[in-house]
């Protein structure tokens, strides 16, 4: 099998993630192509799409959210993702077991002895009135049945594990601050989630695998698992193996891919790109060395926002008042700093809701 080195994988990732060239895609199509955007920080998907789409209008995403065509929900890895309504309906049941197991992994002691079926039934009864509720409000509404259990474990298990819910607008609307209020998927979207398909070849898993490879491949089964949080989807991989192409990485891992998917020349120039916190271009892999050095891997789960220079994480960034502050993680050349300043100025303007290029300050390179 052909061996793909880190640079070849990097350029494939950038192309699939719409980070090599900004795409002329409608916002809904971009969200679908990416398999959703991680969104526990409500405003971060706007930066993620700005870095990927030409002439991105944040109002378009807000309208999709209020128009119920995209939703915010606990899904991949039990984290809040912004996904299309259709994907949530199709995928949520396939994630049920994982969501419950991950909540139990945090609160097993607190929830010991709690009948989860009874808890789910109590939660549905409370939510049947169609009123949005916060996680703590939902927990308080059932607390008399489980007085020894704190509100956080009850709320997490109900909103993230047992009940198919969405976080309702105005949370996630552009330049809007709002707490998380939950509603049932069936209430918000007018229909319940698709039932789990009993077919042993795992049709939903096959869809997830195809969609993952289209946006993240070439990738190993461990990478797929790291993205979705499911246990490797072995039945889906087995069912599709005959139509996939195979490679190896420099560690010897088998990588799967769609036969016609883009795999650019490793020498293809990569522009500077600013990534939001928890962007799946970094988090969507078990082996993240294609895009970030191992020395900085811990930053990816700590909520750092990254700057890509020549396709790799080279700096972090934050915003202070109207200024984008960039902190290099390695030496940047004069040309690198100029490119970072130009892209950072455009981002500062975007985050400031338009106008002229905003202010950028780049700290000295380390060492």
JSON list of C-alpha atoms in Angstrom, two decimals, residues 44 49 68 75 96 109 149 167 175 187 246 256 270 272 281 287 297 308 312 346 349 362:
[
{"chain": "A", "resi": 44, "resn": "UNK", "atom": "CA", "xyz": [-17.17, 29.45, 17.72]},
{"chain": "A", "resi": 49, "resn": "UNK", "atom": "CA", "xyz": [-17.34, 28.76, 8.83]},
{"chain": "A", "resi": 68, "resn": "UNK", "atom": "CA", "xyz": [-34.85, 24.79, 12.60]},
{"chain": "A", "resi": 75, "resn": "UNK", "atom": "CA", "xyz": [-23.94, 14.14, 19.74]},
{"chain": "A", "resi": 96, "resn": "UNK", "atom": "CA", "xyz": [-27.75, 6.75, 22.35]},
{"chain": "A", "resi": 109, "resn": "UNK", "atom": "CA", "xyz": [-21.41, 6.98, 41.74]},
{"chain": "A", "resi": 149, "resn": "UNK", "atom": "CA", "xyz": [-29.02, 12.77, 43.59]},
{"chain": "A", "resi": 167, "resn": "UNK", "atom": "CA", "xyz": [-30.39, 23.56, 22.69]},
{"chain": "A", "resi": 175, "resn": "UNK", "atom": "CA", "xyz": [-23.42, 38.01, 18.69]},
{"chain": "A", "resi": 187, "resn": "UNK", "atom": "CA", "xyz": [-41.20, 19.18, 19.69]},
{"chain": "A", "resi": 246, "resn": "UNK", "atom": "CA", "xyz": [-6.35, 1.84, 1.46]},
{"chain": "A", "resi": 256, "resn": "UNK", "atom": "CA", "xyz": [-9.16, 4.10, 4.61]},
{"chain": "A", "resi": 270, "resn": "UNK", "atom": "CA", "xyz": [-1.55, 26.29, 2.33]},
{"chain": "A", "resi": 272, "resn": "UNK", "atom": "CA", "xyz": [-2.95, 31.00, 6.94]},
{"chain": "A", "resi": 281, "resn": "UNK", "atom": "CA", "xyz": [-10.01, 19.75, 12.00]},
{"chain": "A", "resi": 287, "resn": "UNK", "atom": "CA", "xyz": [-3.49, 10.73, 15.66]},
{"chain": "A", "resi": 297, "resn": "UNK", "atom": "CA", "xyz": [-1.66, 18.39, 21.60]},
{"chain": "A", "resi": 308, "resn": "UNK", "atom": "CA", "xyz": [-2.51, 27.38, 10.92]},
{"chain": "A", "resi": 312, "resn": "UNK", "atom": "CA", "xyz": [-0.04, 23.24, 10.75]},
{"chain": "A", "resi": 346, "resn": "UNK", "atom": "CA", "xyz": [-9.76, 40.24, 8.26]},
{"chain": "A", "resi": 349, "resn": "UNK", "atom": "CA", "xyz": [-13.09, 42.91, 11.11]},
{"chain": "A", "resi": 362, "resn": "UNK", "atom": "CA", "xyz": [1.45, 39.26, 17.22]}
]
